[in-house]
mmCIF file of C-alpha atoms in Angstrom:
data_model
loop_
_atom_site.group_PDB
_atom_site.id
_atom_site.type_symbol
_atom_site.label_atom_id
_atom_site.label_comp_id
_atom_site.label_asym_id
_atom_site.label_seq_id
_atom_site.Cartn_x
_atom_site.Cartn_y
_atom_site.Cartn_z
ATOM 1 C CA MET A 1 0.156 0.092 0.043
ATOM 2 C CA SER A 2 1.466 3.320 -1.456
ATOM 3 C CA LYS A 3 2.513 5.917 1.658
ATOM 4 C CA ASP A 4 1.461 8.879 -0.665
ATOM 5 C CA HIS A 5 -2.204 9.442 0.455
ATOM 6 C CA ALA A 6 -2.164 12.941 -1.427
ATOM 7 C CA ALA A 7 -1.479 10.670 -4.628
ATOM 8 C CA ARG A 8 -3.995 7.978 -3.622
ATOM 9 C CA LEU A 9 -6.637 10.658 -2.838
ATOM 10 C CA ALA A 10 -6.365 12.263 -6.107
ATOM 11 C CA ARG A 11 -6.927 8.662 -8.081
ATOM 12 C CA GLY A 12 -9.795 8.868 -6.213
ATOM 13 C CA GLU A 13 -9.177 6.138 -4.204
ATOM 14 C CA THR A 14 -10.485 5.697 -0.210
ATOM 15 C CA ILE A 15 -8.026 5.110 2.124
ATOM 16 C CA GLU A 16 -9.227 3.147 5.016
ATOM 17 C CA PHE A 17 -7.579 2.375 8.516
ATOM 18 C CA ARG A 18 -8.623 -0.913 10.401
ATOM 19 C CA ALA A 19 -7.760 -1.582 14.177
ATOM 20 C CA ALA A 20 -4.611 -2.817 15.258
ATOM 21 C CA ARG A 21 -4.952 -6.695 15.621
ATOM 22 C CA THR A 22 -2.499 -6.640 19.207
ATOM 23 C CA GLY A 23 -6.019 -6.918 21.015
ATOM 24 C CA MET A 24 -7.437 -9.705 19.233
ATOM 25 C CA THR A 25 -4.301 -11.695 19.698
ATOM 26 C CA PHE A 26 -4.547 -11.589 23.422
ATOM 27 C CA VAL A 27 -8.462 -12.256 23.180
ATOM 28 C CA LEU A 28 -7.300 -15.289 21.155
ATOM 29 C CA LEU A 29 -4.974 -16.871 23.301
ATOM 30 C CA ILE A 30 -7.456 -16.365 26.418
ATOM 31 C CA CYS A 31 -10.489 -17.933 24.242
ATOM 32 C CA VAL A 32 -7.652 -20.943 23.814
ATOM 33 C CA GLY A 33 -6.852 -21.169 27.602
ATOM 34 C CA PHE A 34 -10.476 -21.624 28.153
ATOM 35 C CA ALA A 35 -11.462 -23.759 25.650
ATOM 36 C CA ILE A 36 -8.455 -26.095 27.418
ATOM 37 C CA ILE A 37 -9.748 -25.602 30.877
ATOM 38 C CA GLY A 38 -13.084 -26.976 29.758
ATOM 39 C CA LEU A 39 -11.751 -29.837 27.692
ATOM 40 C CA CYS A 40 -10.209 -30.685 31.230
ATOM 41 C CA LEU A 41 -13.167 -30.270 33.021
ATOM 42 C CA LEU A 42 -15.168 -32.459 30.611
ATOM 43 C CA GLY A 43 -12.697 -35.707 31.085
ATOM 44 C CA GLY A 44 -11.999 -34.888 35.060
ATOM 45 C CA GLY A 45 -15.142 -33.969 36.545
ATOM 46 C CA ASP A 46 -18.723 -34.919 37.267
ATOM 47 C CA GLY A 47 -22.203 -33.061 37.558
ATOM 48 C CA LEU A 48 -21.689 -29.502 38.083
ATOM 49 C CA LEU A 49 -17.569 -29.326 37.021
ATOM 50 C CA ARG A 50 -18.578 -31.424 33.457
ATOM 51 C CA MET A 51 -21.733 -28.929 32.593
ATOM 52 C CA LEU A 52 -19.134 -25.831 33.314
ATOM 53 C CA GLY A 53 -16.830 -27.841 31.276
ATOM 54 C CA VAL A 54 -19.122 -27.647 28.451
ATOM 55 C CA ALA A 55 -20.206 -24.408 28.584
ATOM 56 C CA LEU A 56 -16.499 -23.212 28.677
ATOM 57 C CA ALA A 57 -15.445 -25.468 25.710
ATOM 58 C CA VAL A 58 -18.525 -24.116 23.573
ATOM 59 C CA PHE A 59 -18.333 -20.764 24.374
ATOM 60 C CA PHE A 60 -14.659 -20.131 23.932
ATOM 61 C CA GLY A 61 -14.023 -22.952 21.808
ATOM 62 C CA LEU A 62 -16.500 -23.318 19.222
ATOM 63 C CA VAL A 63 -18.054 -19.476 19.446
ATOM 64 C CA GLY A 64 -14.730 -17.275 20.848
ATOM 65 C CA ILE A 65 -11.704 -18.838 18.869
ATOM 66 C CA PRO A 66 -13.706 -18.477 15.293
ATOM 67 C CA VAL A 67 -15.142 -15.102 16.091
ATOM 68 C CA THR A 68 -11.853 -13.796 17.286
ATOM 69 C CA VAL A 69 -9.807 -15.396 14.312
ATOM 70 C CA TRP A 70 -11.970 -13.764 12.000
ATOM 71 C CA ARG A 71 -11.445 -10.456 13.974
ATOM 72 C CA LEU A 72 -7.823 -11.089 13.231
ATOM 73 C CA LEU A 73 -8.205 -11.738 9.517
ATOM 74 C CA ARG A 74 -10.524 -8.786 9.215
ATOM 75 C CA PRO A 75 -9.722 -5.944 11.623
ATOM 76 C CA ALA A 76 -12.483 -3.790 11.946
ATOM 77 C CA LEU A 77 -12.786 -0.711 9.666
ATOM 78 C CA GLU A 78 -11.945 2.825 12.300
ATOM 79 C CA MET A 79 -11.514 5.586 9.513
ATOM 80 C CA SER A 80 -12.051 6.063 5.912
ATOM 81 C CA VAL A 81 -10.721 9.287 4.094
ATOM 82 C CA SER A 82 -12.146 9.928 0.617
ATOM 83 C CA ALA A 83 -11.125 13.045 -1.436
ATOM 84 C CA GLU A 84 -14.645 13.671 -2.464
ATOM 85 C CA ARG A 85 -16.744 12.320 0.599
ATOM 86 C CA GLY A 86 -14.701 13.349 3.631
ATOM 87 C CA VAL A 87 -14.219 11.402 6.544
ATOM 88 C CA LEU A 88 -16.084 8.600 7.807
ATOM 89 C CA VAL A 89 -14.787 7.601 11.830
ATOM 90 C CA ASP A 90 -16.363 4.630 13.203
ATOM 91 C CA GLY A 91 -19.154 5.709 15.978
ATOM 92 C CA GLY A 92 -19.621 8.833 14.302
ATOM 93 C CA PRO A 93 -22.720 10.038 12.368
ATOM 94 C CA GLY A 94 -21.575 9.129 8.994
ATOM 95 C CA TRP A 95 -19.681 11.280 6.546
ATOM 96 C CA ILE A 96 -18.158 14.271 7.689
ATOM 97 C CA ASP A 97 -17.990 16.208 4.540
ATOM 98 C CA TRP A 98 -14.586 18.239 4.349
ATOM 99 C CA SER A 99 -16.491 21.590 4.649
ATOM 100 C CA GLN A 100 -17.498 20.369 7.957
ATOM 101 C CA ILE A 101 -13.796 20.289 9.067
ATOM 102 C CA GLU A 102 -12.176 23.625 10.397
ATOM 103 C CA ARG A 103 -8.757 21.805 10.792
ATOM 104 C CA VAL A 104 -6.665 19.028 11.339
ATOM 105 C CA ASP A 105 -4.922 18.904 14.934
ATOM 106 C CA ARG A 106 -1.710 16.258 16.541
ATOM 107 C CA GLU A 107 -3.033 16.313 20.143
ATOM 108 C CA VAL A 108 -2.010 14.147 23.429
ATOM 109 C CA LEU A 109 -4.401 12.192 24.963
ATOM 110 C CA ALA A 110 -3.741 9.839 27.608
ATOM 111 C CA ALA A 111 0.253 9.854 26.737
ATOM 112 C CA ARG A 112 -0.724 8.781 23.441
ATOM 113 C CA PRO A 113 -0.627 11.163 19.991
ATOM 114 C CA THR A 114 -3.850 11.544 18.288
ATOM 115 C CA ILE A 115 -5.630 13.597 15.953
ATOM 116 C CA VAL A 116 -8.188 15.914 16.049
ATOM 117 C CA LEU A 117 -10.830 16.696 13.483
ATOM 118 C CA ARG A 118 -12.026 20.228 14.495
ATOM 119 C CA LEU A 119 -15.512 20.582 13.294
ATOM 120 C CA THR A 120 -17.960 23.395 12.356
ATOM 121 C CA PRO A 121 -20.537 23.831 15.371
ATOM 122 C CA GLN A 122 -23.298 22.067 13.523
ATOM 123 C CA ALA A 123 -21.234 19.264 12.759
ATOM 124 C CA GLN A 124 -19.958 19.157 16.075
ATOM 125 C CA GLU A 125 -23.353 18.860 17.377
ATOM 126 C CA ARG A 126 -24.555 16.428 15.166
ATOM 127 C CA TRP A 127 -21.268 14.594 16.163
ATOM 128 C CA ASP A 128 -21.950 14.557 20.017
ATOM 129 C CA ASP A 129 -25.632 13.739 19.203
ATOM 130 C CA ALA A 130 -24.378 10.325 17.466
ATOM 131 C CA ARG A 131 -22.147 9.551 20.226
ATOM 132 C CA ARG A 132 -24.730 9.879 22.648
ATOM 133 C CA ASP A 133 -27.239 7.887 20.611
ATOM 134 C CA ALA A 134 -24.452 5.068 20.707
ATOM 135 C CA GLY A 135 -24.741 5.453 24.935
ATOM 136 C CA GLU A 136 -21.085 6.694 25.391
ATOM 137 C CA VAL A 137 -20.285 9.895 27.339
ATOM 138 C CA VAL A 138 -19.734 12.931 25.629
ATOM 139 C CA GLU A 139 -16.443 14.474 26.425
ATOM 140 C CA GLN A 140 -14.230 17.302 25.053
ATOM 141 C CA ALA A 141 -11.703 16.589 22.919
ATOM 142 C CA PRO A 142 -8.325 17.831 24.251
ATOM 143 C CA GLY A 143 -7.665 21.374 22.983
ATOM 144 C CA GLY A 144 -11.568 21.933 22.551
ATOM 145 C CA PRO A 145 -13.977 20.343 20.443
ATOM 146 C CA GLY A 146 -13.460 18.315 18.279
ATOM 147 C CA ALA A 147 -14.127 14.411 16.918
ATOM 148 C CA VAL A 148 -10.952 12.515 18.553
ATOM 149 C CA VAL A 149 -9.900 9.883 15.471
ATOM 150 C CA PRO A 150 -9.839 6.372 17.532
ATOM 151 C CA GLN A 151 -6.285 5.081 18.833
ATOM 152 C CA THR A 152 -7.450 2.002 17.943
ATOM 153 C CA ILE A 153 -6.136 2.493 14.444
ATOM 154 C CA GLY A 154 -3.354 0.028 13.330
ATOM 155 C CA ALA A 155 -1.533 2.758 11.706
ATOM 156 C CA ALA A 156 1.037 5.016 12.983
ATOM 157 C CA PRO A 157 -0.497 8.701 13.972
ATOM 158 C CA ASP A 158 1.557 10.261 11.697
ATOM 159 C CA ASP A 159 0.337 7.860 8.398
ATOM 160 C CA VAL A 160 -3.151 8.891 9.983
ATOM 161 C CA TYR A 161 -2.393 12.978 10.205
ATOM 162 C CA ARG A 162 -0.590 12.870 6.388
ATOM 163 C CA ALA A 163 -3.933 11.035 5.009
ATOM 164 C CA LEU A 164 -6.262 13.591 6.618
ATOM 165 C CA ALA A 165 -4.208 16.749 6.203
ATOM 166 C CA ALA A 166 -3.805 15.433 2.234
ATOM 167 C CA GLY A 167 -7.393 15.051 2.021
ATOM 168 C CA PHE A 168 -8.222 18.528 3.910
ATOM 169 C CA THR A 169 -5.400 20.502 1.882
ATOM 170 C CA ALA A 170 -6.585 18.911 -1.740
ATOM 171 C CA TRP A 171 -10.567 19.822 -0.671
ATOM 172 C CA ARG A 172 -9.369 23.420 0.302
ATOM 173 C CA ASP A 173 -7.284 23.803 -2.711
ATOM 174 C CA ALA A 174 -10.082 22.544 -5.205
#
């Protein structure tokens, strides 16, 4: 995949950023461990212990392992950047048009570098409403109102920033 985000956006491509796989690797290890415990309980216990073994083996072995492997093979889409449509952030109200973004900032959140989209007041209200509808507590982004780009993206914050800056610059210069 090309790192020249401006060129990719100029060709009309949509740049997708997916979730990091690190967390799913740990979940897979936990599922395998509990599935093994469940199988051990099936062979060595009776009554309640055997029922617990069946529950562990079924839940973690037959459900947890395949779902986790699927999430490792196909991580969740966290954000998309398109020159024509704007930015789509997971959990947001849908595509945020470039005209609704005032600027793209770099901030520090919980000692980690992150990217914040500074939105127009109307877009910020739509963003906050979508978060509330999802059951999340709406907190102000660092440095003032804005939409925080998820920190669970598998790409480096500099790559994400360059893609957003390239899209914003292309829209502004058009």
